[in-house]
Coordinates of C-alpha atoms in Angstrom, one line a residue:
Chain A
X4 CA -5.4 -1.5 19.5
X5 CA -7.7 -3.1 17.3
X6 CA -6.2 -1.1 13.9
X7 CA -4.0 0.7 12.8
X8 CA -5.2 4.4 14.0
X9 CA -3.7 7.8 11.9
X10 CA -4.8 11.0 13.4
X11 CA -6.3 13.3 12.6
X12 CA -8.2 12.4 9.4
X13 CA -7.7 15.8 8.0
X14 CA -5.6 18.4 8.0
X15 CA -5.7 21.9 6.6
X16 CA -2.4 24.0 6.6
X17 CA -1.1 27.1 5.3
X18 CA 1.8 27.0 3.1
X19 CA 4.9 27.0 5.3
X20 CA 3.6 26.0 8.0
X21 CA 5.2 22.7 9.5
X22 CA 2.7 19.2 10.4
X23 CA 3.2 15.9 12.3
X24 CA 1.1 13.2 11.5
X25 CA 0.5 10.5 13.9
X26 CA 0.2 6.7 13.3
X27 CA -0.5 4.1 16.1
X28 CA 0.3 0.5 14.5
X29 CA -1.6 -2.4 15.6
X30 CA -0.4 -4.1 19.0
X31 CA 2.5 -5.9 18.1
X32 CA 3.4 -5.5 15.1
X33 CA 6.9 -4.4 14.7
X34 CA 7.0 -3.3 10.9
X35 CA 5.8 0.3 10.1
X36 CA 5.0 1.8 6.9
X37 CA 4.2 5.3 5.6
X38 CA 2.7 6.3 2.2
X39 CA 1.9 8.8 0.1
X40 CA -1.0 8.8 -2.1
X41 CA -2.1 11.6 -4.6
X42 CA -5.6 12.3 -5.9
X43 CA -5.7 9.5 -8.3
X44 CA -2.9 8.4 -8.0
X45 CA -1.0 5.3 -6.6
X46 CA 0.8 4.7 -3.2
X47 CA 4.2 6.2 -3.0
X48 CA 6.4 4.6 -0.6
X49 CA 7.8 6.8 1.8
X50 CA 9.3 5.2 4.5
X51 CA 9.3 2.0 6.9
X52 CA 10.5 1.1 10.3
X53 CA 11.4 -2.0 11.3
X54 CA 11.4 -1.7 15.4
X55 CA 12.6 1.4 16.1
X56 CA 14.9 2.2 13.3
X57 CA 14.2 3.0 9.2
X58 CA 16.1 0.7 7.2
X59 CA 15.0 2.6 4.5
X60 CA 14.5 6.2 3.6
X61 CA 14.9 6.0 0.3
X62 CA 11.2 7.6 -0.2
X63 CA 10.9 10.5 1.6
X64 CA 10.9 13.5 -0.8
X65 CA 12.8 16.1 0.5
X66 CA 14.7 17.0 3.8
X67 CA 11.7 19.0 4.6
X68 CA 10.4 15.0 5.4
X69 CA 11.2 13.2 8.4
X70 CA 9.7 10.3 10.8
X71 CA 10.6 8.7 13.6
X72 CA 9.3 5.9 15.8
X73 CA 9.7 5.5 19.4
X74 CA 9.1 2.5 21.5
X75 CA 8.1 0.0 19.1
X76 CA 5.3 1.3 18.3
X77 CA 3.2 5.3 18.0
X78 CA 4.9 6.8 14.3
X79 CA 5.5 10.3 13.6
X80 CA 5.9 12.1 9.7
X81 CA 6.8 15.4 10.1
X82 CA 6.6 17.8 7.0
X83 CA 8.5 21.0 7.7
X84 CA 7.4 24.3 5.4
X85 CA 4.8 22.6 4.4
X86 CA 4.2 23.4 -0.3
X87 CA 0.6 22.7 -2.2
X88 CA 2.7 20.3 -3.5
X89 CA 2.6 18.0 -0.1
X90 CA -1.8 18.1 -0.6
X91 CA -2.3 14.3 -0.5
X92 CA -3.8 11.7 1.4
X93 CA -1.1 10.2 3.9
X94 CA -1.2 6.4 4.9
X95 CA 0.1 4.6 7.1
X96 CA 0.2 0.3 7.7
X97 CA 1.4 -1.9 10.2
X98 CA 2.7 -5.6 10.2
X99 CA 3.6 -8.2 12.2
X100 CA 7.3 -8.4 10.2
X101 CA 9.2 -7.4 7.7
X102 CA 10.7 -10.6 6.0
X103 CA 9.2 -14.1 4.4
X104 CA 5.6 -14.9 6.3
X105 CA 3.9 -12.8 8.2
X106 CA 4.4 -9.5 6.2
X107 CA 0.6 -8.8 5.7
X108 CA 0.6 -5.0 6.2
X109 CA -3.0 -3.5 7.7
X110 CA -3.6 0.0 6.6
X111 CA -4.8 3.1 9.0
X112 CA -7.6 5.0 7.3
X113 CA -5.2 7.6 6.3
X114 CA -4.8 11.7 7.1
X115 CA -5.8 13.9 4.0
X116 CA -3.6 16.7 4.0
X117 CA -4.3 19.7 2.5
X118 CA -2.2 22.9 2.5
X119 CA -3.2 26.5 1.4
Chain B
X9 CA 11.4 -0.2 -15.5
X10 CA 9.1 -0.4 -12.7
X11 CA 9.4 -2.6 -9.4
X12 CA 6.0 -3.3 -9.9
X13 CA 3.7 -2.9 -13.2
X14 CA 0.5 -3.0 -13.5
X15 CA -2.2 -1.9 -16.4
X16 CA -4.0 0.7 -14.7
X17 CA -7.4 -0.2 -16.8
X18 CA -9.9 0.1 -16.4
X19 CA -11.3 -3.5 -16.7
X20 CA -14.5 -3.6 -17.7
X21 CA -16.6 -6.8 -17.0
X22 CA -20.3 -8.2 -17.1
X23 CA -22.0 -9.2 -13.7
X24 CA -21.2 -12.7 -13.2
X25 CA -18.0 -13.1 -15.4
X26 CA -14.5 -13.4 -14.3
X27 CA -12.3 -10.4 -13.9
X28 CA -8.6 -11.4 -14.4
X29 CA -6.1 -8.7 -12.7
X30 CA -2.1 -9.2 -13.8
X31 CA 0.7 -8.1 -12.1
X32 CA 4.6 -8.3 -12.9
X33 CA 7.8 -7.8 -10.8
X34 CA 10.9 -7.0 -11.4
X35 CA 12.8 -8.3 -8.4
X36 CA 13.7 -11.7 -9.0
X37 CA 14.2 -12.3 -5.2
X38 CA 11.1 -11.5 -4.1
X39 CA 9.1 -13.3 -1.5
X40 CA 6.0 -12.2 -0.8
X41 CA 3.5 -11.1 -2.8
X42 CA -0.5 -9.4 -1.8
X43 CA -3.6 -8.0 -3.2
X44 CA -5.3 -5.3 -1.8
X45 CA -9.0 -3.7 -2.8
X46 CA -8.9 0.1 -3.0
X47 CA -12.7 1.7 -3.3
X48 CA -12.7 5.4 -3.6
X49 CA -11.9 7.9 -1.2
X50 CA -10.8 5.0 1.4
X51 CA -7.6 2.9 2.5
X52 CA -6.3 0.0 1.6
X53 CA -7.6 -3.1 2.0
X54 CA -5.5 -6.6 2.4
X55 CA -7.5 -9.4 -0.3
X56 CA -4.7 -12.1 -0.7
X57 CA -1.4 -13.3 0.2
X58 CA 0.6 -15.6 -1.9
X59 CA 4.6 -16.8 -1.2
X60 CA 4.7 -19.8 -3.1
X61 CA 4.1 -21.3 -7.0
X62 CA 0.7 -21.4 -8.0
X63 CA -2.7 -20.9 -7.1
X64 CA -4.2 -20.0 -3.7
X65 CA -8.0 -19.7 -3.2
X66 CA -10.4 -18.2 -0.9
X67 CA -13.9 -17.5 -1.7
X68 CA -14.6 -16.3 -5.0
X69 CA -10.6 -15.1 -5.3
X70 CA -8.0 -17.1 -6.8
X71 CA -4.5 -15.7 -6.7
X72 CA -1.8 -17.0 -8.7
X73 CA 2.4 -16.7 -8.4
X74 CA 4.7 -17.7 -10.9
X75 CA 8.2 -16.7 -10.0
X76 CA 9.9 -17.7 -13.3
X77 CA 8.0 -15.6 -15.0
X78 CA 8.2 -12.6 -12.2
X79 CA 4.2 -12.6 -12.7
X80 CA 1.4 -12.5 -10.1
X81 CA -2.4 -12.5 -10.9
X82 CA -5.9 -12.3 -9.0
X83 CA -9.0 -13.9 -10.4
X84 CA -12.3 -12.9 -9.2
X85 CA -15.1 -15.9 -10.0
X86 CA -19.0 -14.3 -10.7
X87 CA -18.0 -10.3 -10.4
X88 CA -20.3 -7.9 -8.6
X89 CA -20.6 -4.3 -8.9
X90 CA -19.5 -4.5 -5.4
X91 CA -16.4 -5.8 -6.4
X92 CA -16.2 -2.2 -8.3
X93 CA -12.8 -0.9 -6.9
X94 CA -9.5 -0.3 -7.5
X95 CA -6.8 -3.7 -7.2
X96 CA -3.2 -2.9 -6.0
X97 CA -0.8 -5.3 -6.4
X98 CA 2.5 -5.3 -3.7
X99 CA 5.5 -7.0 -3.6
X100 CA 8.3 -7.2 -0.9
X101 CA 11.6 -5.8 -2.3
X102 CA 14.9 -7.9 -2.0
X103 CA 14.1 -11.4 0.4
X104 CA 14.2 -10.1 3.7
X105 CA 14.5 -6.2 3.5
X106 CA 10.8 -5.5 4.2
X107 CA 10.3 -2.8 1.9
X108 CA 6.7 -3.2 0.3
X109 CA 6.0 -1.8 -3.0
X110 CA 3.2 -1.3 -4.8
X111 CA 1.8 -1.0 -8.1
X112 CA -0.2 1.9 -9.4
X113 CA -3.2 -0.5 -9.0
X114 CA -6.0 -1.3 -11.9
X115 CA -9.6 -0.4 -11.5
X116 CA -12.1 -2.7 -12.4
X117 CA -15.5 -1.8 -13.2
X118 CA -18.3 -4.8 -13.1
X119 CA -21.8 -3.9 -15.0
X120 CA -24.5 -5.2 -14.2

């Protein structure tokens, strides 16, 4: 695709309930990145791919967080028993590589999730 | 300490002037090094790259590396309220690992 595509833009769960959010990376690029951003607040790294496989984890906040990517390319973040805590705008970016050149990530415009 | 620091702000500058956004690292091995713009209630948005020593231009944005120092900087030459936004700086962690940090960004405001 053109851009990097999230869906869907928003999200309103109840507490406890479990969401997948979906990110399609631009054609291509084989680096995938997830973020989380709070009201006001900074990106928090979450979690990247690089192909098919997450080199590192490291962000994810809780085993109740997972993502997976399948065929180079559509992402996945699943939050299971889903807290208020979770309420925050999730981002996702795409880039051609991971390494030296060619690491010029493109962001999606990002699912707001909000849990009741 | 933070993988990447910068002063949240916010910068406050006249219409016109020069708006100087800084940025330090603390991996000495990093590699590459961008600028995105951040208005409110949106995504992201890629300004600059830089991956070597000194100054690269485009338009009225000047970025600026200096990996002795661990210190990366965007200039913005005759500042509009349009330029009004929020300035993230990120970093890739470790050479070739991939991992792309950011900082907590630093909002600039331009009066006019």
């Amino acid at each position: 695709g053109a851009g990097v595509s999230q869906s869907p833009s928003n999200k309103v769960t109840e507490k406890g309930k479990d969401v997948e959010l979906r990110c399609d990376p631009i054609s291509g690029h084989t680096a995938l990145y997830w973020y989380r951003q709070r009201l006001g607040q900074g990106l928090e790294f979450l979690i990247y791919f690089q192909g098919n496989s997450a080199p590192d984890k490291s962000g994810l906040p809780s085993d109740r967080f997972s993502a997976e990517r399948t065929g180079e390319s559509v992402s996945t973040l699943t939050i299971q028993r889903t807290q208020q805590e979770d309420s925050a705008v999730y981002l996702c970016a795409s880039s051609l590589t991971t390494g030296y050149l060619g690491t010029e990530a493109f962001f999606g415009q990002g699912t707001r999730l909000t849990v009741v | 300490q933070k993988e990447v620091e910068q002063n949240s702000g916010p910068l406050s500058v006249p219409e016109g002037a020069i708006a100087s956004l800084n940025c330090t690292y603390s991996d000495r091995v990093s590699q590459s090094f961008f600028w995105y713009r951040q208005y409110s209630g949106k995504s992201p948005e890629l300004i600059m790259s830089i991956y070597s020593n000194g100054d690269k231009e485009d338009g009225r944005f000047t970025a600026q590396l200096n990996k002795a120092s661990q210190y990366v900087s965007l200039l913005i030459r005759d500042s509009q309220p349009s330029d009004s936004a929020t300035y993230l700086c990120a970093v890739t962690n470790s050479g070739n690992t991939g991992k792309l940090i950011f900082g907590q960004g630093t909002t600039l405001q331009v009066k006019p």
